[in-house]
Amino acid sequence: MMIKLVKTELFGGAIIADFPETFFDASLLRQIPDNQEVYLSSDSDDSIVLETLERVPRSDSTEAAMFHFESLAQDNEADSFSVKEVQMIPNDRGDKTPSAIILTGQQDVKKFNKISVDDVRIFLAIYRMEEKGVDLVLSFNYPMKAGDGVVRTEEQYITTKQAFHSIATSLCIVDFDLFK
C-alpha cells in the first residue's frame, strides 16, 4: 500500500516538502518551538519533526548524522539504539537545497512513563549548510511494536521507509533567509 504524500509548506513557506496526507500540524494542539515544525499522524503514533539546529562540528556527513541520531536517542531517553544504514542522496534537482544524508535506525523507548519498551524505528535526514552554520534535521518516528498493542509488519516498515525517502528527497529550501 502506498502512502499518499501532499505538498506541505513549512516555516511559513520557506521550506516545502511532501508529507503524508494523514499528518497534521501539531501547532494546532500545542505550542511548538520556533526552530521546529512538528506533524502528527491522525491515525497512529507516527510523527515527523523538522528542526533547524546548530551545525555540529563534524566534517564527515555520516558522523554528523550519527551525532543527531544519538542526540535524538538521548532526548527520547532510549534504553538502547542502533543504526541500520546511512546513505547520501544527492540533490539532482538543480536548486540549492543540500543533498540529504539519510540514516535509518532503531530505538528502544519507554513512552509516556510506561513500563514496556516500544520498538521505534527512526528515519532521519540531515541537510548541512556550512555557510549558514545550520544542520536541518528531518526525523520520522515510526513505532514498530508498542506497549499499547501496535504491531507493524515488515511490509509496512518498508513502505514507510520508501515514503520517508520520498519525503526527504522532496524537501526544498525556498528561502535561505530562514537560517539567519
PDB file of C-alpha atoms in Angstrom:
ATOM      1  CA  MET A   1       0.000   0.000   0.000  1.00  0.00           C
ATOM      2  CA  MET A   2       1.360   3.405  -0.975  1.00  0.00           C
ATOM      3  CA  ILE A   3       1.398   6.347   1.405  1.00  0.00           C
ATOM      4  CA  LYS A   4      -0.155   9.371  -0.301  1.00  0.00           C
ATOM      5  CA  LEU A   5       2.040  12.459   0.028  1.00  0.00           C
ATOM      6  CA  VAL A   6       0.936  16.087  -0.347  1.00  0.00           C
ATOM      7  CA  LYS A   7       2.997  19.249  -0.784  1.00  0.00           C
ATOM      8  CA  THR A   8       3.353  20.914   2.619  1.00  0.00           C
ATOM      9  CA  GLU A   9       4.658  24.394   3.381  1.00  0.00           C
ATOM     10  CA  LEU A  10       6.941  24.544   6.426  1.00  0.00           C
ATOM     11  CA  PHE A  11       8.321  27.545   8.304  1.00  0.00           C
ATOM     12  CA  GLY A  12       5.872  29.869   6.568  1.00  0.00           C
ATOM     13  CA  GLY A  13       6.681  28.511   3.122  1.00  0.00           C
ATOM     14  CA  ALA A  14      10.489  28.882   3.442  1.00  0.00           C
ATOM     15  CA  ILE A  15      10.688  25.090   3.031  1.00  0.00           C
ATOM     16  CA  ILE A  16       8.400  22.825   1.031  1.00  0.00           C
ATOM     17  CA  ALA A  17       8.218  19.043   1.328  1.00  0.00           C
ATOM     18  CA  ASP A  18       5.791  16.244   0.520  1.00  0.00           C
ATOM     19  CA  PHE A  19       4.277  14.901   3.777  1.00  0.00           C
ATOM     20  CA  PRO A  20       1.748  12.088   4.267  1.00  0.00           C
ATOM     21  CA  GLU A  21      -1.758  13.457   3.775  1.00  0.00           C
ATOM     22  CA  THR A  22      -2.883  11.919   7.091  1.00  0.00           C
ATOM     23  CA  PHE A  23      -0.438  14.121   9.047  1.00  0.00           C
ATOM     24  CA  PHE A  24      -1.414  17.462  10.568  1.00  0.00           C
ATOM     25  CA  ASP A  25       0.428  20.411  12.109  1.00  0.00           C
ATOM     26  CA  ALA A  26       0.922  19.787  15.845  1.00  0.00           C
ATOM     27  CA  SER A  27       0.876  23.550  16.496  1.00  0.00           C
ATOM     28  CA  LEU A  28      -2.903  23.242  16.219  1.00  0.00           C
ATOM     29  CA  LEU A  29      -2.754  21.279  19.517  1.00  0.00           C
ATOM     30  CA  ARG A  30       0.206  22.678  21.421  1.00  0.00           C
ATOM     31  CA  GLN A  31       2.975  25.240  21.315  1.00  0.00           C
ATOM     32  CA  ILE A  32       5.959  24.210  19.200  1.00  0.00           C
ATOM     33  CA  PRO A  33       9.432  25.824  19.480  1.00  0.00           C
ATOM     34  CA  ASP A  34      10.240  28.336  16.714  1.00  0.00           C
ATOM     35  CA  ASN A  35      13.043  26.136  15.357  1.00  0.00           C
ATOM     36  CA  GLN A  36      10.690  23.152  14.795  1.00  0.00           C
ATOM     37  CA  GLU A  37       7.821  22.032  12.639  1.00  0.00           C
ATOM     38  CA  VAL A  38       6.037  19.003  14.116  1.00  0.00           C
ATOM     39  CA  TYR A  39       3.466  16.933  12.258  1.00  0.00           C
ATOM     40  CA  LEU A  40       1.440  14.131  13.814  1.00  0.00           C
ATOM     41  CA  SER A  41      -0.389  11.272  12.156  1.00  0.00           C
ATOM     42  CA  SER A  42      -4.149  11.409  12.607  1.00  0.00           C
ATOM     43  CA  ASP A  43      -4.379   7.600  12.739  1.00  0.00           C
ATOM     44  CA  SER A  44      -1.226   6.397  14.568  1.00  0.00           C
ATOM     45  CA  ASP A  45       1.579   7.488  16.914  1.00  0.00           C
ATOM     46  CA  ASP A  46       3.815   8.385  13.959  1.00  0.00           C
ATOM     47  CA  SER A  47       5.352  11.836  13.903  1.00  0.00           C
ATOM     48  CA  ILE A  48       7.577  13.949  11.686  1.00  0.00           C
ATOM     49  CA  VAL A  49       9.791  16.696  13.074  1.00  0.00           C
ATOM     50  CA  LEU A  50      11.795  19.222  11.053  1.00  0.00           C
ATOM     51  CA  GLU A  51      14.321  21.195  13.118  1.00  0.00           C
ATOM     52  CA  THR A  52      16.844  23.887  12.381  1.00  0.00           C
ATOM     53  CA  LEU A  53      19.816  23.095  14.621  1.00  0.00           C
ATOM     54  CA  GLU A  54      23.292  24.465  15.099  1.00  0.00           C
ATOM     55  CA  ARG A  55      25.645  22.724  12.690  1.00  0.00           C
ATOM     56  CA  VAL A  56      27.639  20.081  14.524  1.00  0.00           C
ATOM     57  CA  PRO A  57      31.416  20.321  14.089  1.00  0.00           C
ATOM     58  CA  ARG A  58      31.765  17.076  12.159  1.00  0.00           C
ATOM     59  CA  SER A  59      33.275  17.239   8.689  1.00  0.00           C
ATOM     60  CA  ASP A  60      32.133  13.708   7.844  1.00  0.00           C
ATOM     61  CA  SER A  61      28.426  13.625   6.930  1.00  0.00           C
ATOM     62  CA  THR A  62      27.921  10.119   8.314  1.00  0.00           C
ATOM     63  CA  GLU A  63      29.376  11.219  11.658  1.00  0.00           C
ATOM     64  CA  ALA A  64      27.060  14.253  11.672  1.00  0.00           C
ATOM     65  CA  ALA A  65      24.019  12.047  11.008  1.00  0.00           C
ATOM     66  CA  MET A  66      25.121   9.671  13.781  1.00  0.00           C
ATOM     67  CA  PHE A  67      25.547  12.621  16.177  1.00  0.00           C
ATOM     68  CA  HIS A  68      21.992  13.860  15.521  1.00  0.00           C
ATOM     69  CA  PHE A  69      20.593  10.319  15.834  1.00  0.00           C
ATOM     70  CA  GLU A  70      22.377   9.802  19.163  1.00  0.00           C
ATOM     71  CA  SER A  71      21.102  13.209  20.379  1.00  0.00           C
ATOM     72  CA  LEU A  72      17.571  12.147  19.460  1.00  0.00           C
ATOM     73  CA  ALA A  73      18.052   8.852  21.327  1.00  0.00           C
ATOM     74  CA  GLN A  74      19.175  10.821  24.372  1.00  0.00           C
ATOM     75  CA  ASP A  75      16.175  13.191  24.072  1.00  0.00           C
ATOM     76  CA  ASN A  76      13.886  10.139  23.824  1.00  0.00           C
ATOM     77  CA  GLU A  77      15.616   8.570  26.848  1.00  0.00           C
ATOM     78  CA  ALA A  78      16.138   5.433  24.753  1.00  0.00           C
ATOM     79  CA  ASP A  79      17.228   2.310  26.649  1.00  0.00           C
ATOM     80  CA  SER A  80      19.230   1.329  23.581  1.00  0.00           C
ATOM     81  CA  PHE A  81      19.619   2.357  19.968  1.00  0.00           C
ATOM     82  CA  SER A  82      21.282   1.169  16.781  1.00  0.00           C
ATOM     83  CA  VAL A  83      21.965   2.468  13.303  1.00  0.00           C
ATOM     84  CA  LYS A  84      20.984   0.222  10.396  1.00  0.00           C
ATOM     85  CA  GLU A  85      22.317   2.293   7.489  1.00  0.00           C
ATOM     86  CA  VAL A  86      23.463   5.749   6.409  1.00  0.00           C
ATOM     87  CA  GLN A  87      23.428   6.939   2.818  1.00  0.00           C
ATOM     88  CA  MET A  88      23.744  10.197   0.927  1.00  0.00           C
ATOM     89  CA  ILE A  89      21.074  11.039  -1.616  1.00  0.00           C
ATOM     90  CA  PRO A  90      22.354  13.728  -3.987  1.00  0.00           C
ATOM     91  CA  ASN A  91      20.064  16.640  -4.812  1.00  0.00           C
ATOM     92  CA  ASP A  92      19.903  16.487  -8.601  1.00  0.00           C
ATOM     93  CA  ARG A  93      17.010  18.976  -8.998  1.00  0.00           C
ATOM     94  CA  GLY A  94      19.293  21.932  -9.673  1.00  0.00           C
ATOM     95  CA  ASP A  95      18.184  24.025  -6.672  1.00  0.00           C
ATOM     96  CA  LYS A  96      20.442  24.995  -3.776  1.00  0.00           C
ATOM     97  CA  THR A  97      18.974  22.573  -1.207  1.00  0.00           C
ATOM     98  CA  PRO A  98      21.855  20.467   0.156  1.00  0.00           C
ATOM     99  CA  SER A  99      21.946  16.738  -0.550  1.00  0.00           C
ATOM    100  CA  ALA A 100      20.240  14.622   2.094  1.00  0.00           C
ATOM    101  CA  ILE A 101      22.181  12.320   4.389  1.00  0.00           C
ATOM    102  CA  ILE A 102      19.642   9.651   5.350  1.00  0.00           C
ATOM    103  CA  LEU A 103      20.032   7.460   8.421  1.00  0.00           C
ATOM    104  CA  THR A 104      17.800   4.546   9.319  1.00  0.00           C
ATOM    105  CA  GLY A 105      17.901   3.384  12.911  1.00  0.00           C
ATOM    106  CA  GLN A 106      16.050   1.834  15.822  1.00  0.00           C
ATOM    107  CA  GLN A 107      15.471   2.942  19.406  1.00  0.00           C
ATOM    108  CA  ASP A 108      14.006   1.108  22.398  1.00  0.00           C
ATOM    109  CA  VAL A 109      11.945   3.772  24.150  1.00  0.00           C
ATOM    110  CA  LYS A 110       9.631   3.795  27.147  1.00  0.00           C
ATOM    111  CA  LYS A 111       6.883   6.169  26.079  1.00  0.00           C
ATOM    112  CA  PHE A 112       4.690   8.157  28.420  1.00  0.00           C
ATOM    113  CA  ASN A 113       6.129   6.600  31.635  1.00  0.00           C
ATOM    114  CA  LYS A 114       5.101   3.077  30.597  1.00  0.00           C
ATOM    115  CA  ILE A 115       6.928   0.007  31.883  1.00  0.00           C
ATOM    116  CA  SER A 116       7.058  -1.695  28.486  1.00  0.00           C
ATOM    117  CA  VAL A 117       9.619  -0.690  25.880  1.00  0.00           C
ATOM    118  CA  ASP A 118       8.484   0.394  22.413  1.00  0.00           C
ATOM    119  CA  ASP A 119      10.496  -0.564  19.313  1.00  0.00           C
ATOM    120  CA  VAL A 120      10.618   2.761  17.449  1.00  0.00           C
ATOM    121  CA  ARG A 121      12.196   2.959  14.021  1.00  0.00           C
ATOM    122  CA  ILE A 122      13.733   6.311  13.239  1.00  0.00           C
ATOM    123  CA  PHE A 123      14.219   7.693   9.761  1.00  0.00           C
ATOM    124  CA  LEU A 124      16.458  10.742   9.853  1.00  0.00           C
ATOM    125  CA  ALA A 125      17.670  13.080   7.105  1.00  0.00           C
ATOM    126  CA  ILE A 126      20.076  15.936   7.578  1.00  0.00           C
ATOM    127  CA  TYR A 127      20.805  18.801   5.220  1.00  0.00           C
ATOM    128  CA  ARG A 128      24.095  20.522   6.092  1.00  0.00           C
ATOM    129  CA  MET A 129      24.559  24.226   5.440  1.00  0.00           C
ATOM    130  CA  GLU A 130      28.102  25.089   6.438  1.00  0.00           C
ATOM    131  CA  GLU A 131      27.850  28.725   5.286  1.00  0.00           C
ATOM    132  CA  LYS A 132      24.762  29.245   7.499  1.00  0.00           C
ATOM    133  CA  GLY A 133      26.087  27.211  10.457  1.00  0.00           C
ATOM    134  CA  VAL A 134      22.940  25.056  10.336  1.00  0.00           C
ATOM    135  CA  ASP A 135      22.008  21.396  10.164  1.00  0.00           C
ATOM    136  CA  LEU A 136      18.406  20.988   9.064  1.00  0.00           C
ATOM    137  CA  VAL A 137      17.219  17.714  10.617  1.00  0.00           C
ATOM    138  CA  LEU A 138      14.133  15.834   9.443  1.00  0.00           C
ATOM    139  CA  SER A 139      13.043  12.862  11.562  1.00  0.00           C
ATOM    140  CA  PHE A 140      10.196  10.375  11.227  1.00  0.00           C
ATOM    141  CA  ASN A 141       9.312   8.370  14.341  1.00  0.00           C
ATOM    142  CA  TYR A 142       7.680   5.064  13.421  1.00  0.00           C
ATOM    143  CA  PRO A 143       6.705   2.705  16.281  1.00  0.00           C
ATOM    144  CA  MET A 144       7.038  -0.903  15.049  1.00  0.00           C
ATOM    145  CA  LYS A 145       5.915  -2.507  18.298  1.00  0.00           C
ATOM    146  CA  ALA A 146       4.395  -0.569  21.160  1.00  0.00           C
ATOM    147  CA  GLY A 147       3.017  -1.398  24.586  1.00  0.00           C
ATOM    148  CA  ASP A 148      -0.442  -0.215  23.539  1.00  0.00           C
ATOM    149  CA  GLY A 149      -0.783  -3.183  21.170  1.00  0.00           C
ATOM    150  CA  VAL A 150       0.606  -1.626  17.994  1.00  0.00           C
ATOM    151  CA  VAL A 151       2.449  -4.238  15.948  1.00  0.00           C
ATOM    152  CA  ARG A 152       3.506  -3.455  12.404  1.00  0.00           C
ATOM    153  CA  THR A 153       4.700  -5.778   9.688  1.00  0.00           C
ATOM    154  CA  GLU A 154       7.982  -5.679   7.807  1.00  0.00           C
ATOM    155  CA  GLU A 155       5.990  -4.784   4.684  1.00  0.00           C
ATOM    156  CA  GLN A 156       4.522  -1.719   6.447  1.00  0.00           C
ATOM    157  CA  TYR A 157       8.021  -0.749   7.585  1.00  0.00           C
ATOM    158  CA  ILE A 158       9.418  -0.995   4.042  1.00  0.00           C
ATOM    159  CA  THR A 159       6.513   1.089   2.681  1.00  0.00           C
ATOM    160  CA  THR A 160       7.159   3.768   5.305  1.00  0.00           C
ATOM    161  CA  LYS A 161      10.904   3.708   4.636  1.00  0.00           C
ATOM    162  CA  GLN A 162      10.204   4.288   0.928  1.00  0.00           C
ATOM    163  CA  ALA A 163       7.787   7.105   1.802  1.00  0.00           C
ATOM    164  CA  PHE A 164      10.424   8.742   4.017  1.00  0.00           C
ATOM    165  CA  HIS A 165      12.910   8.573   1.146  1.00  0.00           C
ATOM    166  CA  SER A 166      10.347  10.432  -0.999  1.00  0.00           C
ATOM    167  CA  ILE A 167       9.732  12.972   1.777  1.00  0.00           C
ATOM    168  CA  ALA A 168      13.469  13.560   2.292  1.00  0.00           C
ATOM    169  CA  THR A 169      14.224  13.972  -1.413  1.00  0.00           C
ATOM    170  CA  SER A 170      11.201  16.260  -1.941  1.00  0.00           C
ATOM    171  CA  LEU A 171      12.366  18.733   0.707  1.00  0.00           C
ATOM    172  CA  CYS A 172      13.229  22.019  -0.962  1.00  0.00           C
ATOM    173  CA  ILE A 173      14.552  25.122   0.747  1.00  0.00           C
ATOM    174  CA  VAL A 174      12.858  28.049  -0.970  1.00  0.00           C
ATOM    175  CA  ASP A 175      14.109  30.875   1.279  1.00  0.00           C
ATOM    176  CA  PHE A 176      17.567  30.556   2.822  1.00  0.00           C
ATOM    177  CA  ASP A 177      16.936  33.737   4.873  1.00  0.00           C
ATOM    178  CA  LEU A 178      15.161  31.383   7.300  1.00  0.00           C
ATOM    179  CA  PHE A 179      18.645  30.485   8.565  1.00  0.00           C
ATOM    180  CA  LYS A 180      19.853  33.893   9.759  1.00  0.00           C
TER     181      LYS A 180
END
